């Protein structure tokens, strides 16, 4: 089948991904502001963090449900639960309604990531999994951009209007799922990407220890970078809506929630080429340094300059990240466990999004927004210092083996997923 015809055949799914991410990301962006009106902000941070921990724990059972009952059916359940989570705000904002909207949204988020990944991989033509996953990530990022614009508008209307809008947007995604083409094969049978082992088999850590040890220190640095980077991004999504609520006229700052994805869109390809051509160790050094300095600076420049520093911080993050993936590729010859290794890296990122809101909530109450962002960015600087003073083993040559190919790199989300 022609590639463009296949892409158009999946149009209902693209609609689902766009509108679900639009509504769900908007809801997540507003959680800190909604909670701050009925309880102390530090408790709000803990509750949001607990919700992410619940998702982390239930990730594997959700994967089995997707395999057992079908991707589309389980995604429909998740979207329906999210609609309920939005509608409970029609009864006004109270401690109970906040608990309920957080609870239903937590279970709604559960099915989106693994369900969408599995659906795309099983629906894409053989050998085209990476391209279709890239298109899915682009559509999801577009939903995040729409949500960033939606935050500015939502902060100026009543709670019931927010409830109606979020539920309506998710309803579009829910209806679109009834028109998607059901995949003929599961990802067990039709393997299009190296990430299938993570999404389906979920290997345990003890089976990868030998492999991880052989890839030190690059793999260790990459995993920690995902963790500390996610803490920083989680603090941004927690703090920025609170600032916008008190400065609704500052629409430029409202775009700050989308500037991190914009950096990847504009610079991702170029930085990838640099990682393949230049010394990986030096690029990691430079990337982490830029990431640490610019992320800290963004906390103390909550003006239009935030857009500049946010853009540059993610550019540094991406430069270091792609260089580490390239470094790992040069250390790894067999590529027999790429999916499992990617799964571990994703897990570290998810853990960062779980603890990030907890730190942000506690710091916001005592230190204010500027120091909250700066302190949440501090672990990035600590990682750079540790990396700078590491005694890297000489046995780890960085010459690319002849005929080796770079494995498909796991996509790095700079937002809730």
JSON list of N, CA, C and O in Angstrom, two decimals, residues 244-299:
[
{"chain": "A", "resi": 244, "resn": "UNK", "atom": "N", "xyz": [1.08, 32.11, 35.65]},
{"chain": "A", "resi": 244, "resn": "UNK", "atom": "CA", "xyz": [0.14, 32.65, 34.67]},
{"chain": "A", "resi": 244, "resn": "UNK", "atom": "C", "xyz": [-1.19, 33.02, 35.31]},
{"chain": "A", "resi": 244, "resn": "UNK", "atom": "O", "xyz": [-1.86, 33.96, 34.88]},
{"chain": "A", "resi": 245, "resn": "UNK", "atom": "N", "xyz": [-1.59, 32.28, 36.36]},
{"chain": "A", "resi": 245, "resn": "UNK", "atom": "CA", "xyz": [-2.86, 32.57, 37.03]},
{"chain": "A", "resi": 245, "resn": "UNK", "atom": "C", "xyz": [-2.84, 33.94, 37.69]},
{"chain": "A", "resi": 245, "resn": "UNK", "atom": "O", "xyz": [-3.86, 34.60, 37.80]},
{"chain": "A", "resi": 246, "resn": "UNK", "atom": "N", "xyz": [-1.64, 34.37, 38.12]},
{"chain": "A", "resi": 246, "resn": "UNK", "atom": "CA", "xyz": [-1.52, 35.69, 38.74]},
{"chain": "A", "resi": 246, "resn": "UNK", "atom": "C", "xyz": [-1.08, 36.76, 37.75]},
{"chain": "A", "resi": 246, "resn": "UNK", "atom": "O", "xyz": [-1.09, 37.94, 38.08]},
{"chain": "A", "resi": 247, "resn": "UNK", "atom": "N", "xyz": [-0.70, 36.33, 36.55]},
{"chain": "A", "resi": 247, "resn": "UNK", "atom": "CA", "xyz": [-0.27, 37.27, 35.51]},
{"chain": "A", "resi": 247, "resn": "UNK", "atom": "C", "xyz": [-0.90, 36.88, 34.17]},
{"chain": "A", "resi": 247, "resn": "UNK", "atom": "O", "xyz": [-0.21, 36.59, 33.21]},
{"chain": "A", "resi": 248, "resn": "UNK", "atom": "N", "xyz": [-2.22, 36.83, 34.14]},
{"chain": "A", "resi": 248, "resn": "UNK", "atom": "CA", "xyz": [-2.91, 36.33, 32.94]},
{"chain": "A", "resi": 248, "resn": "UNK", "atom": "C", "xyz": [-2.65, 37.19, 31.73]},
{"chain": "A", "resi": 248, "resn": "UNK", "atom": "O", "xyz": [-2.86, 36.76, 30.59]},
{"chain": "A", "resi": 249, "resn": "UNK", "atom": "N", "xyz": [-2.16, 38.42, 31.96]},
{"chain": "A", "resi": 249, "resn": "UNK", "atom": "CA", "xyz": [-1.88, 39.30, 30.83]},
{"chain": "A", "resi": 249, "resn": "UNK", "atom": "C", "xyz": [-0.57, 38.94, 30.12]},
{"chain": "A", "resi": 249, "resn": "UNK", "atom": "O", "xyz": [-0.31, 39.38, 29.02]},
{"chain": "A", "resi": 250, "resn": "UNK", "atom": "N", "xyz": [0.27, 38.12, 30.77]},
{"chain": "A", "resi": 250, "resn": "UNK", "atom": "CA", "xyz": [1.57, 37.77, 30.23]},
{"chain": "A", "resi": 250, "resn": "UNK", "atom": "C", "xyz": [1.44, 36.56, 29.31]},
{"chain": "A", "resi": 250, "resn": "UNK", "atom": "O", "xyz": [1.81, 35.45, 29.64]},
{"chain": "A", "resi": 251, "resn": "UNK", "atom": "N", "xyz": [0.88, 36.81, 28.13]},
{"chain": "A", "resi": 251, "resn": "UNK", "atom": "CA", "xyz": [0.65, 35.71, 27.18]},
{"chain": "A", "resi": 251, "resn": "UNK", "atom": "C", "xyz": [1.94, 35.16, 26.61]},
{"chain": "A", "resi": 251, "resn": "UNK", "atom": "O", "xyz": [2.02, 34.00, 26.23]},
{"chain": "A", "resi": 252, "resn": "UNK", "atom": "N", "xyz": [3.00, 35.99, 26.55]},
{"chain": "A", "resi": 252, "resn": "UNK", "atom": "CA", "xyz": [4.28, 35.53, 26.03]},
{"chain": "A", "resi": 252, "resn": "UNK", "atom": "C", "xyz": [4.84, 34.41, 26.90]},
{"chain": "A", "resi": 252, "resn": "UNK", "atom": "O", "xyz": [5.34, 33.40, 26.41]},
{"chain": "A", "resi": 253, "resn": "UNK", "atom": "N", "xyz": [4.75, 34.60, 28.22]},
{"chain": "A", "resi": 253, "resn": "UNK", "atom": "CA", "xyz": [5.23, 33.56, 29.13]},
{"chain": "A", "resi": 253, "resn": "UNK", "atom": "C", "xyz": [4.40, 32.29, 29.00]},
{"chain": "A", "resi": 253, "resn": "UNK", "atom": "O", "xyz": [4.91, 31.19, 29.21]},
{"chain": "A", "resi": 254, "resn": "UNK", "atom": "N", "xyz": [3.14, 32.42, 28.64]},
{"chain": "A", "resi": 254, "resn": "UNK", "atom": "CA", "xyz": [2.29, 31.25, 28.45]},
{"chain": "A", "resi": 254, "resn": "UNK", "atom": "C", "xyz": [2.80, 30.32, 27.37]},
{"chain": "A", "resi": 254, "resn": "UNK", "atom": "O", "xyz": [2.58, 29.11, 27.42]},
{"chain": "A", "resi": 255, "resn": "UNK", "atom": "N", "xyz": [3.49, 30.87, 26.40]},
{"chain": "A", "resi": 255, "resn": "UNK", "atom": "CA", "xyz": [4.06, 30.04, 25.33]},
{"chain": "A", "resi": 255, "resn": "UNK", "atom": "C", "xyz": [5.25, 29.23, 25.81]},
{"chain": "A", "resi": 255, "resn": "UNK", "atom": "O", "xyz": [5.74, 28.36, 25.09]},
{"chain": "A", "resi": 256, "resn": "UNK", "atom": "N", "xyz": [5.70, 29.50, 27.05]},
{"chain": "A", "resi": 256, "resn": "UNK", "atom": "CA", "xyz": [6.85, 28.78, 27.59]},
{"chain": "A", "resi": 256, "resn": "UNK", "atom": "C", "xyz": [6.62, 27.29, 27.73]},
{"chain": "A", "resi": 256, "resn": "UNK", "atom": "O", "xyz": [7.56, 26.51, 27.72]},
{"chain": "A", "resi": 257, "resn": "UNK", "atom": "N", "xyz": [5.36, 26.87, 27.85]},
{"chain": "A", "resi": 257, "resn": "UNK", "atom": "CA", "xyz": [5.07, 25.45, 27.98]},
{"chain": "A", "resi": 257, "resn": "UNK", "atom": "C", "xyz": [5.30, 24.69, 26.68]},
{"chain": "A", "resi": 257, "resn": "UNK", "atom": "O", "xyz": [5.39, 23.47, 26.68]},
{"chain": "A", "resi": 258, "resn": "UNK", "atom": "N", "xyz": [5.37, 25.41, 25.58]},
{"chain": "A", "resi": 258, "resn": "UNK", "atom": "CA", "xyz": [5.56, 24.74, 24.29]},
{"chain": "A", "resi": 258, "resn": "UNK", "atom": "C", "xyz": [6.95, 24.96, 23.70]},
{"chain": "A", "resi": 258, "resn": "UNK", "atom": "O", "xyz": [7.32, 24.30, 22.72]},
{"chain": "A", "resi": 259, "resn": "UNK", "atom": "N", "xyz": [7.75, 25.86, 24.29]},
{"chain": "A", "resi": 259, "resn": "UNK", "atom": "CA", "xyz": [9.03, 26.21, 23.69]},
{"chain": "A", "resi": 259, "resn": "UNK", "atom": "C", "xyz": [10.02, 25.04, 23.75]},
{"chain": "A", "resi": 259, "resn": "UNK", "atom": "O", "xyz": [10.92, 24.94, 22.93]},
{"chain": "A", "resi": 260, "resn": "UNK", "atom": "N", "xyz": [9.83, 24.14, 24.71]},
{"chain": "A", "resi": 260, "resn": "UNK", "atom": "CA", "xyz": [10.77, 23.02, 24.84]},
{"chain": "A", "resi": 260, "resn": "UNK", "atom": "C", "xyz": [10.64, 22.05, 23.67]},
{"chain": "A", "resi": 260, "resn": "UNK", "atom": "O", "xyz": [11.63, 21.53, 23.16]},
{"chain": "A", "resi": 261, "resn": "UNK", "atom": "N", "xyz": [9.41, 21.78, 23.24]},
{"chain": "A", "resi": 261, "resn": "UNK", "atom": "CA", "xyz": [9.21, 20.93, 22.06]},
{"chain": "A", "resi": 261, "resn": "UNK", "atom": "C", "xyz": [9.67, 21.64, 20.79]},
{"chain": "A", "resi": 261, "resn": "UNK", "atom": "O", "xyz": [10.19, 21.01, 19.87]},
{"chain": "A", "resi": 262, "resn": "UNK", "atom": "N", "xyz": [9.49, 22.96, 20.74]},
{"chain": "A", "resi": 262, "resn": "UNK", "atom": "CA", "xyz": [9.90, 23.72, 19.57]},
{"chain": "A", "resi": 262, "resn": "UNK", "atom": "C", "xyz": [11.40, 23.61, 19.35]},
{"chain": "A", "resi": 262, "resn": "UNK", "atom": "O", "xyz": [11.86, 23.52, 18.21]},
{"chain": "A", "resi": 263, "resn": "UNK", "atom": "N", "xyz": [12.17, 23.59, 20.42]},
{"chain": "A", "resi": 263, "resn": "UNK", "atom": "CA", "xyz": [13.62, 23.47, 20.30]},
{"chain": "A", "resi": 263, "resn": "UNK", "atom": "C", "xyz": [14.01, 22.17, 19.61]},
{"chain": "A", "resi": 263, "resn": "UNK", "atom": "O", "xyz": [14.91, 22.15, 18.76]},
{"chain": "A", "resi": 264, "resn": "UNK", "atom": "N", "xyz": [13.31, 21.09, 19.94]},
{"chain": "A", "resi": 264, "resn": "UNK", "atom": "CA", "xyz": [13.62, 19.79, 19.34]},
{"chain": "A", "resi": 264, "resn": "UNK", "atom": "C", "xyz": [13.25, 19.78, 17.87]},
{"chain": "A", "resi": 264, "resn": "UNK", "atom": "O", "xyz": [13.99, 19.26, 17.02]},
{"chain": "A", "resi": 265, "resn": "UNK", "atom": "N", "xyz": [12.11, 20.37, 17.54]},
{"chain": "A", "resi": 265, "resn": "UNK", "atom": "CA", "xyz": [11.66, 20.40, 16.15]},
{"chain": "A", "resi": 265, "resn": "UNK", "atom": "C", "xyz": [12.66, 21.14, 15.27]},
{"chain": "A", "resi": 265, "resn": "UNK", "atom": "O", "xyz": [12.98, 20.71, 14.16]},
{"chain": "A", "resi": 266, "resn": "UNK", "atom": "N", "xyz": [13.18, 22.26, 15.77]},
{"chain": "A", "resi": 266, "resn": "UNK", "atom": "CA", "xyz": [14.06, 23.10, 14.96]},
{"chain": "A", "resi": 266, "resn": "UNK", "atom": "C", "xyz": [15.51, 22.61, 14.93]},
{"chain": "A", "resi": 266, "resn": "UNK", "atom": "O", "xyz": [16.19, 22.76, 13.92]},
{"chain": "A", "resi": 267, "resn": "UNK", "atom": "N", "xyz": [15.98, 22.02, 16.04]},
{"chain": "A", "resi": 267, "resn": "UNK", "atom": "CA", "xyz": [17.40, 21.70, 16.14]},
{"chain": "A", "resi": 267, "resn": "UNK", "atom": "C", "xyz": [17.71, 20.22, 16.20]},
{"chain": "A", "resi": 267, "resn": "UNK", "atom": "O", "xyz": [18.89, 19.84, 16.08]},
{"chain": "A", "resi": 268, "resn": "UNK", "atom": "N", "xyz": [16.69, 19.37, 16.39]},
{"chain": "A", "resi": 268, "resn": "UNK", "atom": "CA", "xyz": [16.94, 17.96, 16.62]},
{"chain": "A", "resi": 268, "resn": "UNK", "atom": "C", "xyz": [17.77, 17.30, 15.54]},
{"chain": "A", "resi": 268, "resn": "UNK", "atom": "O", "xyz": [18.73, 16.58, 15.83]},
{"chain": "A", "resi": 269, "resn": "UNK", "atom": "N", "xyz": [17.45, 17.54, 14.28]},
{"chain": "A", "resi": 269, "resn": "UNK", "atom": "CA", "xyz": [18.15, 16.89, 13.17]},
{"chain": "A", "resi": 269, "resn": "UNK", "atom": "C", "xyz": [19.61, 17.35, 13.11]},
{"chain": "A", "resi": 269, "resn": "UNK", "atom": "O", "xyz": [20.53, 16.54, 12.92]},
{"chain": "A", "resi": 270, "resn": "UNK", "atom": "N", "xyz": [19.83, 18.65, 13.29]},
{"chain": "A", "resi": 270, "resn": "UNK", "atom": "CA", "xyz": [21.20, 19.19, 13.23]},
{"chain": "A", "resi": 270, "resn": "UNK", "atom": "C", "xyz": [22.07, 18.65, 14.35]},
{"chain": "A", "resi": 270, "resn": "UNK", "atom": "O", "xyz": [23.22, 18.27, 14.14]},
{"chain": "A", "resi": 271, "resn": "UNK", "atom": "N", "xyz": [21.51, 18.59, 15.56]},
{"chain": "A", "resi": 271, "resn": "UNK", "atom": "CA", "xyz": [22.27, 18.09, 16.70]},
{"chain": "A", "resi": 271, "resn": "UNK", "atom": "C", "xyz": [22.59, 16.61, 16.54]},
{"chain": "A", "resi": 271, "resn": "UNK", "atom": "O", "xyz": [23.65, 16.14, 16.97]},
{"chain": "A", "resi": 272, "resn": "UNK", "atom": "N", "xyz": [21.69, 15.86, 15.92]},
{"chain": "A", "resi": 272, "resn": "UNK", "atom": "CA", "xyz": [21.96, 14.46, 15.65]},
{"chain": "A", "resi": 272, "resn": "UNK", "atom": "C", "xyz": [23.14, 14.27, 14.73]},
{"chain": "A", "resi": 272, "resn": "UNK", "atom": "O", "xyz": [23.96, 13.36, 14.91]},
{"chain": "A", "resi": 273, "resn": "UNK", "atom": "N", "xyz": [23.25, 15.14, 13.73]},
{"chain": "A", "resi": 273, "resn": "UNK", "atom": "CA", "xyz": [24.39, 15.06, 12.80]},
{"chain": "A", "resi": 273, "resn": "UNK", "atom": "C", "xyz": [25.69, 15.38, 13.53]},
{"chain": "A", "resi": 273, "resn": "UNK", "atom": "O", "xyz": [26.72, 14.76, 13.27]},
{"chain": "A", "resi": 274, "resn": "UNK", "atom": "N", "xyz": [25.65, 16.36, 14.44]},
{"chain": "A", "resi": 274, "resn": "UNK", "atom": "CA", "xyz": [26.85, 16.69, 15.21]},
{"chain": "A", "resi": 274, "resn": "UNK", "atom": "C", "xyz": [27.31, 15.49, 16.03]},
{"chain": "A", "resi": 274, "resn": "UNK", "atom": "O", "xyz": [28.51, 15.21, 16.12]},
{"chain": "A", "resi": 275, "resn": "UNK", "atom": "N", "xyz": [26.36, 14.80, 16.64]},
{"chain": "A", "resi": 275, "resn": "UNK", "atom": "CA", "xyz": [26.70, 13.66, 17.49]},
{"chain": "A", "resi": 275, "resn": "UNK", "atom": "C", "xyz": [27.38, 12.54, 16.71]},
{"chain": "A", "resi": 275, "resn": "UNK", "atom": "O", "xyz": [28.19, 11.80, 17.25]},
{"chain": "A", "resi": 276, "resn": "UNK", "atom": "N", "xyz": [27.04, 12.41, 15.43]},
{"chain": "A", "resi": 276, "resn": "UNK", "atom": "CA", "xyz": [27.63, 11.36, 14.61]},
{"chain": "A", "resi": 276, "resn": "UNK", "atom": "C", "xyz": [29.02, 11.74, 14.11]},
{"chain": "A", "resi": 276, "resn": "UNK", "atom": "O", "xyz": [29.81, 10.86, 13.73]},
{"chain": "A", "resi": 277, "resn": "UNK", "atom": "N", "xyz": [29.34, 13.05, 14.09]},
{"chain": "A", "resi": 277, "resn": "UNK", "atom": "CA", "xyz": [30.57, 13.49, 13.46]},
{"chain": "A", "resi": 277, "resn": "UNK", "atom": "C", "xyz": [31.65, 13.89, 14.46]},
{"chain": "A", "resi": 277, "resn": "UNK", "atom": "O", "xyz": [32.85, 13.76, 14.17]},
{"chain": "A", "resi": 278, "resn": "UNK", "atom": "N", "xyz": [31.26, 14.41, 15.62]},
{"chain": "A", "resi": 278, "resn": "UNK", "atom": "CA", "xyz": [32.23, 14.95, 16.57]},
{"chain": "A", "resi": 278, "resn": "UNK", "atom": "C", "xyz": [32.40, 14.02, 17.77]},
{"chain": "A", "resi": 278, "resn": "UNK", "atom": "O", "xyz": [31.70, 13.03, 17.92]},
{"chain": "A", "resi": 279, "resn": "UNK", "atom": "N", "xyz": [33.36, 14.37, 18.63]},
{"chain": "A", "resi": 279, "resn": "UNK", "atom": "CA", "xyz": [33.67, 13.57, 19.81]},
{"chain": "A", "resi": 279, "resn": "UNK", "atom": "C", "xyz": [32.50, 13.58, 20.78]},
{"chain": "A", "resi": 279, "resn": "UNK", "atom": "O", "xyz": [32.10, 14.63, 21.28]},
{"chain": "A", "resi": 280, "resn": "UNK", "atom": "N", "xyz": [31.96, 12.41, 21.08]},
{"chain": "A", "resi": 280, "resn": "UNK", "atom": "CA", "xyz": [30.78, 12.32, 21.92]},
{"chain": "A", "resi": 280, "resn": "UNK", "atom": "C", "xyz": [31.02, 12.81, 23.34]},
{"chain": "A", "resi": 280, "resn": "UNK", "atom": "O", "xyz": [30.17, 13.48, 23.94]},
{"chain": "A", "resi": 281, "resn": "UNK", "atom": "N", "xyz": [32.18, 12.50, 23.89]},
{"chain": "A", "resi": 281, "resn": "UNK", "atom": "CA", "xyz": [32.47, 12.90, 25.27]},
{"chain": "A", "resi": 281, "resn": "UNK", "atom": "C", "xyz": [32.46, 14.42, 25.42]},
{"chain": "A", "resi": 281, "resn": "UNK", "atom": "O", "xyz": [31.93, 14.96, 26.39]},
{"chain": "A", "resi": 282, "resn": "UNK", "atom": "N", "xyz": [33.05, 15.11, 24.46]},
{"chain": "A", "resi": 282, "resn": "UNK", "atom": "CA", "xyz": [33.08, 16.58, 24.52]},
{"chain": "A", "resi": 282, "resn": "UNK", "atom": "C", "xyz": [31.69, 17.18, 24.31]},
{"chain": "A", "resi": 282, "resn": "UNK", "atom": "O", "xyz": [31.33, 18.18, 24.93]},
{"chain": "A", "resi": 283, "resn": "UNK", "atom": "N", "xyz": [30.91, 16.56, 23.43]},
{"chain": "A", "resi": 283, "resn": "UNK", "atom": "CA", "xyz": [29.55, 17.07, 23.19]},
{"chain": "A", "resi": 283, "resn": "UNK", "atom": "C", "xyz": [28.67, 16.88, 24.42]},
{"chain": "A", "resi": 283, "resn": "UNK", "atom": "O", "xyz": [27.85, 17.75, 24.74]},
{"chain": "A", "resi": 284, "resn": "UNK", "atom": "N", "xyz": [28.84, 15.77, 25.12]},
{"chain": "A", "resi": 284, "resn": "UNK", "atom": "CA", "xyz": [28.10, 15.54, 26.36]},
{"chain": "A", "resi": 284, "resn": "UNK", "atom": "C", "xyz": [28.47, 16.60, 27.39]},
{"chain": "A", "resi": 284, "resn": "UNK", "atom": "O", "xyz": [27.62, 17.17, 28.08]},
{"chain": "A", "resi": 285, "resn": "UNK", "atom": "N", "xyz": [29.77, 16.88, 27.49]},
{"chain": "A", "resi": 285, "resn": "UNK", "atom": "CA", "xyz": [30.26, 17.92, 28.41]},
{"chain": "A", "resi": 285, "resn": "UNK", "atom": "C", "xyz": [29.60, 19.27, 28.10]},
{"chain": "A", "resi": 285, "resn": "UNK", "atom": "O", "xyz": [29.07, 19.93, 29.00]},
{"chain": "A", "resi": 286, "resn": "UNK", "atom": "N", "xyz": [29.64, 19.66, 26.83]},
{"chain": "A", "resi": 286, "resn": "UNK", "atom": "CA", "xyz": [29.07, 20.96, 26.43]},
{"chain": "A", "resi": 286, "resn": "UNK", "atom": "C", "xyz": [27.54, 20.97, 26.60]},
{"chain": "A", "resi": 286, "resn": "UNK", "atom": "O", "xyz": [26.97, 21.97, 27.06]},
{"chain": "A", "resi": 287, "resn": "UNK", "atom": "N", "xyz": [26.89, 19.88, 26.19]},
{"chain": "A", "resi": 287, "resn": "UNK", "atom": "CA", "xyz": [25.43, 19.83, 26.27]},
{"chain": "A", "resi": 287, "resn": "UNK", "atom": "C", "xyz": [24.93, 19.92, 27.69]},
{"chain": "A", "resi": 287, "resn": "UNK", "atom": "O", "xyz": [24.00, 20.68, 27.99]},
{"chain": "A", "resi": 288, "resn": "UNK", "atom": "N", "xyz": [25.54, 19.15, 28.60]},
{"chain": "A", "resi": 288, "resn": "UNK", "atom": "CA", "xyz": [25.12, 19.20, 30.00]},
{"chain": "A", "resi": 288, "resn": "UNK", "atom": "C", "xyz": [25.38, 20.57, 30.62]},
{"chain": "A", "resi": 288, "resn": "UNK", "atom": "O", "xyz": [24.59, 21.05, 31.44]},
{"chain": "A", "resi": 289, "resn": "UNK", "atom": "N", "xyz": [26.49, 21.20, 30.23]},
{"chain": "A", "resi": 289, "resn": "UNK", "atom": "CA", "xyz": [26.80, 22.52, 30.76]},
{"chain": "A", "resi": 289, "resn": "UNK", "atom": "C", "xyz": [25.74, 23.55, 30.33]},
{"chain": "A", "resi": 289, "resn": "UNK", "atom": "O", "xyz": [25.24, 24.32, 31.16]},
{"chain": "A", "resi": 290, "resn": "UNK", "atom": "N", "xyz": [25.39, 23.54, 29.05]},
{"chain": "A", "resi": 290, "resn": "UNK", "atom": "CA", "xyz": [24.36, 24.45, 28.55]},
{"chain": "A", "resi": 290, "resn": "UNK", "atom": "C", "xyz": [23.01, 24.15, 29.21]},
{"chain": "A", "resi": 290, "resn": "UNK", "atom": "O", "xyz": [22.29, 25.07, 29.63]},
{"chain": "A", "resi": 291, "resn": "UNK", "atom": "N", "xyz": [22.68, 22.88, 29.32]},
{"chain": "A", "resi": 291, "resn": "UNK", "atom": "CA", "xyz": [21.42, 22.46, 29.95]},
{"chain": "A", "resi": 291, "resn": "UNK", "atom": "C", "xyz": [21.35, 22.97, 31.39]},
{"chain": "A", "resi": 291, "resn": "UNK", "atom": "O", "xyz": [20.34, 23.52, 31.83]},
{"chain": "A", "resi": 292, "resn": "UNK", "atom": "N", "xyz": [22.44, 22.80, 32.15]},
{"chain": "A", "resi": 292, "resn": "UNK", "atom": "CA", "xyz": [22.46, 23.20, 33.55]},
{"chain": "A", "resi": 292, "resn": "UNK", "atom": "C", "xyz": [22.35, 24.72, 33.70]},
{"chain": "A", "resi": 292, "resn": "UNK", "atom": "O", "xyz": [21.55, 25.22, 34.51]},
{"chain": "A", "resi": 293, "resn": "UNK", "atom": "N", "xyz": [23.14, 25.46, 32.94]},
{"chain": "A", "resi": 293, "resn": "UNK", "atom": "CA", "xyz": [23.15, 26.92, 33.08]},
{"chain": "A", "resi": 293, "resn": "UNK", "atom": "C", "xyz": [21.83, 27.54, 32.61]},
{"chain": "A", "resi": 293, "resn": "UNK", "atom": "O", "xyz": [21.26, 28.41, 33.29]},
{"chain": "A", "resi": 294, "resn": "UNK", "atom": "N", "xyz": [21.34, 27.11, 31.45]},
{"chain": "A", "resi": 294, "resn": "UNK", "atom": "CA", "xyz": [20.14, 27.73, 30.90]},
{"chain": "A", "resi": 294, "resn": "UNK", "atom": "C", "xyz": [18.88, 27.35, 31.68]},
{"chain": "A", "resi": 294, "resn": "UNK", "atom": "O", "xyz": [17.96, 28.16, 31.83]},
{"chain": "A", "resi": 295, "resn": "UNK", "atom": "N", "xyz": [18.82, 26.12, 32.19]},
{"chain": "A", "resi": 295, "resn": "UNK", "atom": "CA", "xyz": [17.65, 25.73, 32.98]},
{"chain": "A", "resi": 295, "resn": "UNK", "atom": "C", "xyz": [17.59, 26.51, 34.29]},
{"chain": "A", "resi": 295, "resn": "UNK", "atom": "O", "xyz": [16.51, 26.94, 34.72]},
{"chain": "A", "resi": 296, "resn": "UNK", "atom": "N", "xyz": [18.75, 26.71, 34.93]},
{"chain": "A", "resi": 296, "resn": "UNK", "atom": "CA", "xyz": [18.78, 27.52, 36.15]},
{"chain": "A", "resi": 296, "resn": "UNK", "atom": "C", "xyz": [18.45, 28.97, 35.85]},
{"chain": "A", "resi": 296, "resn": "UNK", "atom": "O", "xyz": [17.70, 29.62, 36.59]},
{"chain": "A", "resi": 297, "resn": "UNK", "atom": "N", "xyz": [18.98, 29.49, 34.75]},
{"chain": "A", "resi": 297, "resn": "UNK", "atom": "CA", "xyz": [18.72, 30.89, 34.38]},
{"chain": "A", "resi": 297, "resn": "UNK", "atom": "C", "xyz": [17.25, 31.12, 34.07]},
{"chain": "A", "resi": 297, "resn": "UNK", "atom": "O", "xyz": [16.71, 32.21, 34.33]},
{"chain": "A", "resi": 298, "resn": "UNK", "atom": "N", "xyz": [16.57, 30.11, 33.52]},
{"chain": "A", "resi": 298, "resn": "UNK", "atom": "CA", "xyz": [15.15, 30.28, 33.18]},
{"chain": "A", "resi": 298, "resn": "UNK", "atom": "C", "xyz": [14.30, 30.54, 34.42]},
{"chain": "A", "resi": 298, "resn": "UNK", "atom": "O", "xyz": [13.28, 31.22, 34.36]},
{"chain": "A", "resi": 299, "resn": "UNK", "atom": "N", "xyz": [14.73, 30.01, 35.58]},
{"chain": "A", "resi": 299, "resn": "UNK", "atom": "CA", "xyz": [13.98, 30.23, 36.80]},
{"chain": "A", "resi": 299, "resn": "UNK", "atom": "C", "xyz": [14.01, 31.66, 37.27]},
{"chain": "A", "resi": 299, "resn": "UNK", "atom": "O", "xyz": [13.04, 32.15, 37.88]}
]
